[in-house]
Short mmCIF file of C-alpha atoms and ligand atoms in Angstrom, two decimals:
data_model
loop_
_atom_site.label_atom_id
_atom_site.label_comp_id
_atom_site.label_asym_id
_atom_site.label_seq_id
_atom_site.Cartn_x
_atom_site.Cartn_y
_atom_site.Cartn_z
CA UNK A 207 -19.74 -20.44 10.29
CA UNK A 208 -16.39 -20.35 8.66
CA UNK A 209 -15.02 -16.98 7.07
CA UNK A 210 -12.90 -16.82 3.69
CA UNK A 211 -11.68 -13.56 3.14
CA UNK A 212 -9.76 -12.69 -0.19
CA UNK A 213 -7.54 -9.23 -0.39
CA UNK A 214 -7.32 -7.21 -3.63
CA UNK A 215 -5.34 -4.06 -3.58
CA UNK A 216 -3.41 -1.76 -1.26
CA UNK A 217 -1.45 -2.71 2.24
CA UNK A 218 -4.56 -0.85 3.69
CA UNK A 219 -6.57 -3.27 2.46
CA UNK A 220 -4.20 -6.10 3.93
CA UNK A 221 -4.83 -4.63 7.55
CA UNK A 222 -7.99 -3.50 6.78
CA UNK A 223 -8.92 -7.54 6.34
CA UNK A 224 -7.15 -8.22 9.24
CA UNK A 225 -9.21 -5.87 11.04
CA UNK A 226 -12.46 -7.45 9.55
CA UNK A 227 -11.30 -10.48 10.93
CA UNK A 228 -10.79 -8.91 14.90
CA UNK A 229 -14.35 -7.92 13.98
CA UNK A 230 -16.07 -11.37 12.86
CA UNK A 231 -14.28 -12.74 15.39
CA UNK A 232 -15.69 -11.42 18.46
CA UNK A 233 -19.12 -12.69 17.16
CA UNK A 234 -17.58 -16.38 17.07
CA UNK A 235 -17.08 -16.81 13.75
CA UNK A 236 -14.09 -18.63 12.94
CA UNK A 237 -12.10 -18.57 9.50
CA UNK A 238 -10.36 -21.33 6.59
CA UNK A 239 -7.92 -20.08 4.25
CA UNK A 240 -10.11 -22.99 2.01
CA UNK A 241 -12.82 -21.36 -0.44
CA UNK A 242 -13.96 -24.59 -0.42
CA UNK A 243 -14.73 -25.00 3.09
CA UNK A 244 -16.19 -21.49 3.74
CA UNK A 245 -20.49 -20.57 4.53
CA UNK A 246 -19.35 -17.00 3.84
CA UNK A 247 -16.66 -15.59 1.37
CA UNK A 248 -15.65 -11.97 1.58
CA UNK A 249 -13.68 -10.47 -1.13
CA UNK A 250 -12.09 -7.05 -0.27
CA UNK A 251 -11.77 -4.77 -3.23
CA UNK A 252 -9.85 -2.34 -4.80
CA UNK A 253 -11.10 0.45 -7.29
CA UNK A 254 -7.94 2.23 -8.29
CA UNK A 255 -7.87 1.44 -11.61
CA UNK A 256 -10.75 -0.05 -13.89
CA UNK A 257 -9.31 -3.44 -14.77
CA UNK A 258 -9.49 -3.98 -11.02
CA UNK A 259 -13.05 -3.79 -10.92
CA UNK A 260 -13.43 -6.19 -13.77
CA UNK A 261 -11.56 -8.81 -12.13
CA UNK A 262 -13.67 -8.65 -9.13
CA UNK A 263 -17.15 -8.98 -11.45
CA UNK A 264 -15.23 -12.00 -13.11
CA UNK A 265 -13.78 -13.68 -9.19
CA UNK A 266 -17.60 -13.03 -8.11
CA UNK A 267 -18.96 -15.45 -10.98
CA UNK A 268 -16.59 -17.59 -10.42
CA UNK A 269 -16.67 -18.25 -6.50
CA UNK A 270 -20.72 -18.75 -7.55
CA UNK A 271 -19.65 -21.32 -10.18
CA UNK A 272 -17.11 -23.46 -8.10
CA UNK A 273 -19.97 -23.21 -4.89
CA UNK A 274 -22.67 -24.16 -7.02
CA UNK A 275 -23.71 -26.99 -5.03
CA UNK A 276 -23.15 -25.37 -1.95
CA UNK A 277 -25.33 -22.78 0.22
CA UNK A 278 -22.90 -20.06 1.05
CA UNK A 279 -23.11 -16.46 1.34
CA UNK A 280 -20.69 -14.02 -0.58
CA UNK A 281 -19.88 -10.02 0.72
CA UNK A 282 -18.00 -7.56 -1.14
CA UNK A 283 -15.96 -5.37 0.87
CA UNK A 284 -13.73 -1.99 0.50
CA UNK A 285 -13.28 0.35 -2.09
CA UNK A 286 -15.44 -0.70 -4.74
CA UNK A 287 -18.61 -0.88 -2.48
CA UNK A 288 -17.70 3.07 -1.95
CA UNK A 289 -17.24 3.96 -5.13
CA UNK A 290 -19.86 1.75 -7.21
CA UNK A 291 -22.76 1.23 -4.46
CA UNK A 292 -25.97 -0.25 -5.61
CA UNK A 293 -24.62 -0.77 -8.63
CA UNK A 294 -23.16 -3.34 -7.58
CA UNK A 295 -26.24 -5.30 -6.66
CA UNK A 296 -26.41 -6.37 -10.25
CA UNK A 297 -23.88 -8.63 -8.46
CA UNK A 298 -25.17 -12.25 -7.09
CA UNK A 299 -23.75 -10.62 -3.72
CA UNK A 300 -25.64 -10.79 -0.28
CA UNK A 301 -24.23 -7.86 1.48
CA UNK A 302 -21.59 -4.73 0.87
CA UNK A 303 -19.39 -3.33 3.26
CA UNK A 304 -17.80 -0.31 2.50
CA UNK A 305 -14.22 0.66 4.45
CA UNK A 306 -15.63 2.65 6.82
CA UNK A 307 -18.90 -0.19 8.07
CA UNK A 308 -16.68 -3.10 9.26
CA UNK A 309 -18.19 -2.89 12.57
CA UNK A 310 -21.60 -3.41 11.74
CA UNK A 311 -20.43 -6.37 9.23
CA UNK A 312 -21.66 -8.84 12.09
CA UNK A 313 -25.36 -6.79 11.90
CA UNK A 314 -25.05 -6.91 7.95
CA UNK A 315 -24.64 -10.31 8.04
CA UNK A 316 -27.08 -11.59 10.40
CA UNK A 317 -29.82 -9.38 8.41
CA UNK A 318 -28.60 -10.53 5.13
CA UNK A 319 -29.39 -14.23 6.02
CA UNK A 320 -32.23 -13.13 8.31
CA UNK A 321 -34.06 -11.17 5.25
CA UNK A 322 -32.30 -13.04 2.30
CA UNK A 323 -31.68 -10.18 0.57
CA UNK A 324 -28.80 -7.99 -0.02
CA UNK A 325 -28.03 -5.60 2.33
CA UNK A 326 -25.85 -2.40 1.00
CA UNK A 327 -23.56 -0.18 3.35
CA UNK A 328 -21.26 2.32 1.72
CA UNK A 329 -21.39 5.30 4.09
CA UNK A 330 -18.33 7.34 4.52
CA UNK A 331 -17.44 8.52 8.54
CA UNK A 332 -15.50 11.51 9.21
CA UNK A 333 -14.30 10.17 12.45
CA UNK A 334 -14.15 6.52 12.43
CA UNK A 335 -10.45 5.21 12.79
CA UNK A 336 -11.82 1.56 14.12
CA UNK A 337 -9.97 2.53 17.42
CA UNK A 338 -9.79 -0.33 20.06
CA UNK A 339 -10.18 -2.66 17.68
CA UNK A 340 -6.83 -4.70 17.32
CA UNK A 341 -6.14 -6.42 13.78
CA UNK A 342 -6.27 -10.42 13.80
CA UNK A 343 -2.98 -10.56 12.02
CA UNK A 344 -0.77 -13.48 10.40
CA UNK A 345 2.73 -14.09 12.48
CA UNK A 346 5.34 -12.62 10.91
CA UNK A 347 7.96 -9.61 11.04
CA UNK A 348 6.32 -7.05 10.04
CA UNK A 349 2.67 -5.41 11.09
CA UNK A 350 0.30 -3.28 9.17
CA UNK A 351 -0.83 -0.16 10.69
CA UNK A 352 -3.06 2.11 9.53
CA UNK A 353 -2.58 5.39 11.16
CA UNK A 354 -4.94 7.69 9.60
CA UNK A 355 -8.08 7.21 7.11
CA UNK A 356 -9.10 9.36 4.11
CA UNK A 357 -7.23 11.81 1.99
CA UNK A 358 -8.50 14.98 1.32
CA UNK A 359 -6.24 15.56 -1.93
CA UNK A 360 -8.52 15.14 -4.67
CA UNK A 361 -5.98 14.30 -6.86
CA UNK A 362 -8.11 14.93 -10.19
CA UNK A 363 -7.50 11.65 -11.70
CA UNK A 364 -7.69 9.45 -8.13
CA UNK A 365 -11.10 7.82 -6.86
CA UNK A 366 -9.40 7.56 -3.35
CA UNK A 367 -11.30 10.47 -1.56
CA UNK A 368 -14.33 9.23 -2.95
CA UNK A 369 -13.64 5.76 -1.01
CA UNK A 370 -12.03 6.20 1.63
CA UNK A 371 -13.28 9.46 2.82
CA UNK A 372 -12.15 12.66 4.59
CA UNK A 373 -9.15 12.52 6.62
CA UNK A 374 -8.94 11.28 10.76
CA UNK A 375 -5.93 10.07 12.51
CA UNK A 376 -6.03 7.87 15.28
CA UNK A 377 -4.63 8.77 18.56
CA UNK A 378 -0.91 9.03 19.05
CA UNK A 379 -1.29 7.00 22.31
CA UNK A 380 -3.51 4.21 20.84
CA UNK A 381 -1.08 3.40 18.14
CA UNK A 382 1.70 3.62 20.69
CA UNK A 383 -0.03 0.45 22.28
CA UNK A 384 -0.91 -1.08 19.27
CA UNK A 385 2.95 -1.06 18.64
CA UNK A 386 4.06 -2.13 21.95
CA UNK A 387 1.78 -5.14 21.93
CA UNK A 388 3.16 -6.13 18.05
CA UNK A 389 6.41 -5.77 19.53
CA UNK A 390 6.02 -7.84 22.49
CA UNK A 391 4.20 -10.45 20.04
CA UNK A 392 7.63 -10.71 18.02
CA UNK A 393 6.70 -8.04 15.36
CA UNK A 394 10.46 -6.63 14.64
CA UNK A 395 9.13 -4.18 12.37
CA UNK A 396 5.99 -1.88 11.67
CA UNK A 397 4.67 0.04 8.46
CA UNK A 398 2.72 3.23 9.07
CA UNK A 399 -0.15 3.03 6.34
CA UNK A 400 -2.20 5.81 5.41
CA UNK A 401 -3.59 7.22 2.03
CA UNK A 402 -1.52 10.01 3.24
CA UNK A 403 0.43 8.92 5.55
CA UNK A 404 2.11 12.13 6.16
CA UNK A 405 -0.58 14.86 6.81
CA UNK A 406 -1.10 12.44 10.30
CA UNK A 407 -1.78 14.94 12.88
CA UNK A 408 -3.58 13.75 16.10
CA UNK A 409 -3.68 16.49 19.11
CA UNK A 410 -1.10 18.56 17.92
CA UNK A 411 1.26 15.44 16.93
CA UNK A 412 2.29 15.62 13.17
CA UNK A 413 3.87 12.76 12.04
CA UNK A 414 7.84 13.39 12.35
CA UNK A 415 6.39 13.31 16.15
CA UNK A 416 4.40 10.00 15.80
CA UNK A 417 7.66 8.37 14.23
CA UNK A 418 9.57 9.57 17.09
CA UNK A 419 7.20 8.16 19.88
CA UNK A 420 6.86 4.77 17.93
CA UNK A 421 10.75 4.47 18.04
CA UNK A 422 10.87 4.62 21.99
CA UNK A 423 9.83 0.83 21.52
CA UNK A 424 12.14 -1.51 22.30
CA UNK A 425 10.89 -4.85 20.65
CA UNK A 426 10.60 -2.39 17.13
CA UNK A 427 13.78 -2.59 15.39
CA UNK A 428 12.61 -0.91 11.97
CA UNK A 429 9.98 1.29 11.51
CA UNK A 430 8.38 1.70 7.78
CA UNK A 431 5.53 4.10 6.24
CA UNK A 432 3.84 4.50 3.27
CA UNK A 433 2.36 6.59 1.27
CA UNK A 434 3.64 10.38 1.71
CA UNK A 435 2.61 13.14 -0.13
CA UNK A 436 5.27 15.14 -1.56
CA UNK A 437 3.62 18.57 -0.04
CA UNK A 438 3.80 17.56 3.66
CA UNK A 439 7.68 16.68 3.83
CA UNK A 440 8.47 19.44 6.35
CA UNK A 441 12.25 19.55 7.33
CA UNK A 442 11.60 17.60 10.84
CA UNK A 443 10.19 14.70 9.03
CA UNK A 444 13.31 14.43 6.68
CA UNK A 445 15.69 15.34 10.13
CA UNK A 446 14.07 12.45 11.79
CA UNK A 447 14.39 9.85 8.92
CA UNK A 448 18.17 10.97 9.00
CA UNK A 449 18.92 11.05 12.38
CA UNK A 450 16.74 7.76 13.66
CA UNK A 451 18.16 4.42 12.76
CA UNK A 452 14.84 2.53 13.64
CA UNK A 453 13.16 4.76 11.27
CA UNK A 454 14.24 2.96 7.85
CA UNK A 455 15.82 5.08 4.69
CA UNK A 456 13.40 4.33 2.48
CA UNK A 457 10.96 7.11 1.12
CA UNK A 458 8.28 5.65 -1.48
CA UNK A 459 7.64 9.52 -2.90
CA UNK A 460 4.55 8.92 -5.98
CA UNK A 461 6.05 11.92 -8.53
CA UNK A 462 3.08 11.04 -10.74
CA UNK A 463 4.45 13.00 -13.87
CA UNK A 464 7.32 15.16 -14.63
CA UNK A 465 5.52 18.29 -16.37
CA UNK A 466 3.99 20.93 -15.02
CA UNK A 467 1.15 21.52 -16.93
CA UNK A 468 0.22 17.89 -16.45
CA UNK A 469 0.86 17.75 -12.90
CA UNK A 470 -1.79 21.07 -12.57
CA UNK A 471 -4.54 19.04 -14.21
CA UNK A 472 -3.57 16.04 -11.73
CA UNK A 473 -3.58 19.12 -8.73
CA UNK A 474 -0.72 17.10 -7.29
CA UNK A 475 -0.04 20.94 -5.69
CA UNK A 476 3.73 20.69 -6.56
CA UNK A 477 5.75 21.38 -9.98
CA UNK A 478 8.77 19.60 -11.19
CA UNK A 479 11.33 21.94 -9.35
CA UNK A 480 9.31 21.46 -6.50
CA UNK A 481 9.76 18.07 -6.18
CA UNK A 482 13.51 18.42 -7.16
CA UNK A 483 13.99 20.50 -4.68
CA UNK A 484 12.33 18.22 -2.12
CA UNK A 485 14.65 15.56 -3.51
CA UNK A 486 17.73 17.20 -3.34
CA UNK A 487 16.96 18.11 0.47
CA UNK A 488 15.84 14.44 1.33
CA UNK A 489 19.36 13.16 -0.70
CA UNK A 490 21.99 16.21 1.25
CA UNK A 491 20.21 15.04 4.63
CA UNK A 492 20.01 10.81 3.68
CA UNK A 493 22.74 10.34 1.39
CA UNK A 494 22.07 6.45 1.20
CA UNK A 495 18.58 6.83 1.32
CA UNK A 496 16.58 4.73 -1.19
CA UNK A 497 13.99 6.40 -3.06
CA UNK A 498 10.68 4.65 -5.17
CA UNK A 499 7.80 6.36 -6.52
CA UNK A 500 4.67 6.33 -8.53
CA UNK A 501 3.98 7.41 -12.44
CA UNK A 502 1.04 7.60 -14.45
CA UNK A 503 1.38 7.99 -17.96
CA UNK A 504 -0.65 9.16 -20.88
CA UNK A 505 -2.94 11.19 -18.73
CA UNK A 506 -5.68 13.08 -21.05
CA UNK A 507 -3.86 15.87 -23.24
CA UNK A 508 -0.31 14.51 -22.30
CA UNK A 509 1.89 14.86 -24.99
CA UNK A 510 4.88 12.95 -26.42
CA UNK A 511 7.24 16.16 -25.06
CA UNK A 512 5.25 16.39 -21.66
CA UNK A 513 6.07 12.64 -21.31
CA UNK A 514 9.62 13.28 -21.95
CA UNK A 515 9.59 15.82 -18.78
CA UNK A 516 8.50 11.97 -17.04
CA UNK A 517 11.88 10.45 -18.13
CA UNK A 518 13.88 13.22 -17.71
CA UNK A 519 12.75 13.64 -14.08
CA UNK A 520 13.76 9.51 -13.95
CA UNK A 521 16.72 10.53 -15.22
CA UNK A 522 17.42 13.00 -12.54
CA UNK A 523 16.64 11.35 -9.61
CA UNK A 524 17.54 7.91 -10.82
CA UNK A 525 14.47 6.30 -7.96
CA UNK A 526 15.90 2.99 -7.43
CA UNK A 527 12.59 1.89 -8.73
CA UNK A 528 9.12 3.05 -9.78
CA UNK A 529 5.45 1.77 -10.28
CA UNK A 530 4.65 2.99 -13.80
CA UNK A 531 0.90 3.08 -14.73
CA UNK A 532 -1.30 3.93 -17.63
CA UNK A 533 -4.01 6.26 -17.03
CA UNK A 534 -7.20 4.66 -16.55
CA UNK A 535 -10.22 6.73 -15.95
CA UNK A 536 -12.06 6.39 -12.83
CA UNK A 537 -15.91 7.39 -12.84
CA UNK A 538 -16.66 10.30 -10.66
CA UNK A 539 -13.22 12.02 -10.32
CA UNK A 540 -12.60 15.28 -11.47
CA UNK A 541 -10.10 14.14 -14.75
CA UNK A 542 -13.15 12.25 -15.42
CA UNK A 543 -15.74 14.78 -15.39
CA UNK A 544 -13.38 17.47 -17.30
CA UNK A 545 -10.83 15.86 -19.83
CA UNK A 546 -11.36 13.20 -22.68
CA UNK A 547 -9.56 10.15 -22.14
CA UNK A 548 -7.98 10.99 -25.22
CA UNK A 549 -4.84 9.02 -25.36
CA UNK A 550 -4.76 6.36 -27.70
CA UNK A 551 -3.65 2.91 -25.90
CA UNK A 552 -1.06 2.07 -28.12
CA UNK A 553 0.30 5.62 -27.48
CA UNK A 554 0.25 4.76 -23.39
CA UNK A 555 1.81 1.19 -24.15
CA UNK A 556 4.87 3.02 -25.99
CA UNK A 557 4.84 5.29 -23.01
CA UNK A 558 5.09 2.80 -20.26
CA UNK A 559 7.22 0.75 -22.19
CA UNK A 560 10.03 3.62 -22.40
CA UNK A 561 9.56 4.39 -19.19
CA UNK A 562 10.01 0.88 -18.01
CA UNK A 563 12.60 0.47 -20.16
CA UNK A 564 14.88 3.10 -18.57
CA UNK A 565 13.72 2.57 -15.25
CA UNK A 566 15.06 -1.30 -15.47
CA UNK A 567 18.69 -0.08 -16.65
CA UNK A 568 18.34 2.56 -13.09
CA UNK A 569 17.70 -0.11 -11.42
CA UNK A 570 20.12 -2.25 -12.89
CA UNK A 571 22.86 0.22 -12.13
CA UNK A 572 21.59 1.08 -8.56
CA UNK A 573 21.28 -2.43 -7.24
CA UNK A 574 24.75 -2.93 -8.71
CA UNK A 575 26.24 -0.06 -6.79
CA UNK A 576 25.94 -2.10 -3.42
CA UNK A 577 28.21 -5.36 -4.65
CA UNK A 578 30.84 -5.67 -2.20
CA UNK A 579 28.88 -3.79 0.70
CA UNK A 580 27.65 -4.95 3.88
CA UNK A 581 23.90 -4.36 4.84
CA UNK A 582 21.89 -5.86 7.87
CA UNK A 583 19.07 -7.67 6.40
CA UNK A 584 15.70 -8.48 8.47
CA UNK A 585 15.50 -12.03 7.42
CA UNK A 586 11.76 -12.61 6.22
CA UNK A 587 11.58 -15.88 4.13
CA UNK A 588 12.99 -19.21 4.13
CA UNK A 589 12.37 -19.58 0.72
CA UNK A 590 11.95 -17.79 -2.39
CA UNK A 591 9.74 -17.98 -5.53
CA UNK A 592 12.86 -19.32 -7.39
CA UNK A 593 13.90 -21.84 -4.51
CA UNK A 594 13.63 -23.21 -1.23
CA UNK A 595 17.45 -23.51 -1.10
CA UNK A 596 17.86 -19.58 -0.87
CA UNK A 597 15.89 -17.50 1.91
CA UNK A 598 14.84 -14.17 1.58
CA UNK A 599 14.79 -10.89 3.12
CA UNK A 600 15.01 -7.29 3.11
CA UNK A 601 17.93 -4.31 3.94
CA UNK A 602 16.84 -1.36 5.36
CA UNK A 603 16.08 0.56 2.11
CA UNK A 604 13.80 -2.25 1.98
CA UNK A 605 15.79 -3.83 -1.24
CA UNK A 606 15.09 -7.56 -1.27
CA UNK A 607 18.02 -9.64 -0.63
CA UNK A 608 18.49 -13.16 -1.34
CA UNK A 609 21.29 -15.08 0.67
CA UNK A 610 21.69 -19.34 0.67
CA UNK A 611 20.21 -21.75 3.37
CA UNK A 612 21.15 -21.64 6.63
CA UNK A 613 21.38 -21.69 10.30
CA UNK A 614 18.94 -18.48 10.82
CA UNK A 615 15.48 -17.92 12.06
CA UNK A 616 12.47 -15.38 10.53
CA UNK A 617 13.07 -12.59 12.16
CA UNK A 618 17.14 -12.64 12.46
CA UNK A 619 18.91 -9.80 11.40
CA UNK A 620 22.17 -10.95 9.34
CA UNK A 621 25.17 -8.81 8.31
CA UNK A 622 25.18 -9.46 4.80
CA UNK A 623 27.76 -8.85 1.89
CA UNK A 624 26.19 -8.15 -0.97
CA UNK A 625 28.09 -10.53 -4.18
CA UNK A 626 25.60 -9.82 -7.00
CA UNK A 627 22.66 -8.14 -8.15
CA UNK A 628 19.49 -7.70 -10.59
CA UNK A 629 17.32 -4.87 -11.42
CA UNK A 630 15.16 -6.20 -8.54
CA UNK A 631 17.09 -8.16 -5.91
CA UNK A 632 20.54 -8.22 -4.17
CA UNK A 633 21.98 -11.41 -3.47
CA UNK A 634 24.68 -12.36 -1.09
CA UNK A 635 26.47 -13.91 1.95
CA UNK A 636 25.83 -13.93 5.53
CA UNK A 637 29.37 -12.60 7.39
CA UNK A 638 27.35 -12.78 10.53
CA UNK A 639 24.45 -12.74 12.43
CA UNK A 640 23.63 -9.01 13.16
CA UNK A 641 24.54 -7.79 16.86
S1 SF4 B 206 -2.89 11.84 -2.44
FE1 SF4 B 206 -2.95 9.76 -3.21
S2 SF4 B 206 -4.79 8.84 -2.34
FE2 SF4 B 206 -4.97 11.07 -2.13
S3 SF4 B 206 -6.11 11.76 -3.94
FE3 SF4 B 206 -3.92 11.93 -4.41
S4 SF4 B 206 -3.34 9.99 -5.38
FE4 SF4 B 206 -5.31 9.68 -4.35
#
């Protein structure tokens, strides 16, 4: 039977397909990037915000209507299987996988078609961290690893812990391998995933240490991670970022919002001068370091003023860019249970729209700030959504850089002047192929 999987959401959910795929695979099942050619169709979900649920009810409808004279089976997999259950069997669905059952997808499948009925599995491990099990992965430079599972936050306004879990980390020594054998694949670079990538701890290894063991491998030039929490940023983690030029200067830090009342209903644990502080000490240590984070806005009770904290917070730390939201209430969280969406969406669209607004000219400016230097750039496409004359890759703050056709392979790293930028891309000229 032939497999058609289709990702919605998160880099977790990029490996965590890829992993599905190890899975399926070792029963013999083989896979076509064709929805037209598939017996089965998996669609793996995301349930961060609500309009991603609705698109999945609408794709679901959809795959039925373009297979209607087909028999095929459809499974829904990830995040919204944990967080929606047999609700979704109001769904013309045959089975549902939640993140943590991928290895009894084979089993789920088999009965499925066996009993021709829809067969539900959203249970939530404490321990599984689908160890042994190595991801069926695209070529390319860089590899998807999830490190740890879960996140014990409980973030009031996030559905995350709900499904995904409690936190495990996997073994330092197992992702070791799984690094070595990337690397001797051709993988130049890795990205640590986790929910909370941060609070890894494995056998009395934190993370600063896992970083450090990953970096003892040669074929891995450039070592990513994402996403931190801003409370587990002890000073090793920032020492090692500084001092270990695999270990890229990039730090994707989600502020969520800028006042302190609101950040107490979100229980993101940290105030504003809090995550100053942590700023200024990431900045003194990695004065070239490139910074992104997350915001939510109009989150219930937020006012015009508390929003204003937002900006001025953008203002401070000038992130060379940021993923701006609009809250969007999630059944079953704690925001949910306790506060009023109360926020008029006109209100949130003026919100975002500021924020965006000043967040572009940061960018703008930032981006602008590197014409006329030199960066080495991991070479990643040879084309872009513009062109196929220009290729496309990234420096190490990983800025996307666009430089003209030419002699180089995926995978090269170039010395690159930078000639011109946008808010969202550098663009320049190879002065040589990286040494
Ligand atoms: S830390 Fe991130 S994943 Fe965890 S609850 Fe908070 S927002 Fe969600």
């Amino acid at each position: 039977m032939k497999v058609y999987i289709e990702t919605y959401g998160c880099q977790m959910n990029e490996y965590d397909s890829e992993l599905v795929k190890a899975v399926l695979k070792d029963q013999n099942l083989s896979f076509t990037t064709s929805l037209a050619k598939a017996d089965i169709v998996l669609i793996n979900t995301c349930s961060v915000r609500e309009n991603a649920n609705r698109k999945i009810y609408a794709r679901v409808h959809e795959v039925r209507h373009l297979k209607k004279d087909q028999s095929f089976y459809i499974g829904i997999l990830g995040c919204m299987v944990t967080n929606l259950g047999k609700e979704l069997f109001d769904l013309p669905v045959d089975f549902l996988a939640g993140p943590d059952s991928y290895r009894r997808l084979p089993a789920m499948i088999n009965e499925s078609i066996a009993m021709q009925s829809t067969i539900l599995d959203d249970k939530l491990s404490k321990q599984e961290t689908y160890q042994n099990i190595y991801p069926l992965r695209q070529k390319g430079v860089n590899a998807w690893i999830s490190v740890m599972r879960g996140c014990n936050n409980f973030c009031s306004f996030c559905v995350v812990p709900y499904t995904r879990g409690r936190e495990r980390s996997k073994s330092l020594m197992d992702i070791y391998n799984e690094c070595q054998r990337l690397a001797d694949e051709g993988f130049r670079q890795v990205t640590l995933l986790g929910q909370n990538v941060n609070s890894y701890h494995h056998e009395g290894n934190d993370f600063a240490a896992l970083l450090d063991k990953v970096s003892e491998i040669d074929g891995i030039k450039r070592i990513r991670f994402v996403s931190p929490h801003p409370k587990d940023f002890p000073g090793s983690l920032i020492d090692i970022v500084a001092q270990n030029d695999k270990i890229c200067n990039h730090i994707h830090l989600p502020l969520q919002a800028g006042n302190d009342r609101i950040l107490g209903l979100m229980r993101r644990t940290y105030t504003q001068k809090q995550y100053l502080e942590l700023v200024q000490r990431i900045k003194e240590a990695i004065p070239d370091i490139t910074l992104t984070t997350d915001i939510i806005v109009g989150f219930p009770t937020e006012t015009a003023a508390e929003c204003k904290d937002t900006k001025n917070v953008l203002e401070k730390v000038r992130f060379d860019s940021s993923f701006i939201f609009k809250y969007s209430e999630r059944p079953g969280t704690l925001a949910a249970k306790k506060y009023p969406d109360d926020i008029a969406e006109e209100e949130k669209t003026r919100r975002i729209v500021s924020l965006n607004e000043l967040q572009k000219e940061i960018s703008l400016q930032k981006n602008q700030s590197h014409i006329g230097k030199v960066h080495d750039v991991l070479l990643e496409k040879k084309s872009t959504k513009k062109s196929t004359q220009d290729y496309q890759g990234r420096n190490d703050g990983n800025k996307v850089v666009i430089i003209s056709k030419g002699p180089y392979q995926i995978g090269d790293f170039l010395r690159v002047k930078i000639e011109d930028a946008s808010a969202h891309t550098l663009m320049g000229t190879v002065i040589a192929p990286q040494s």
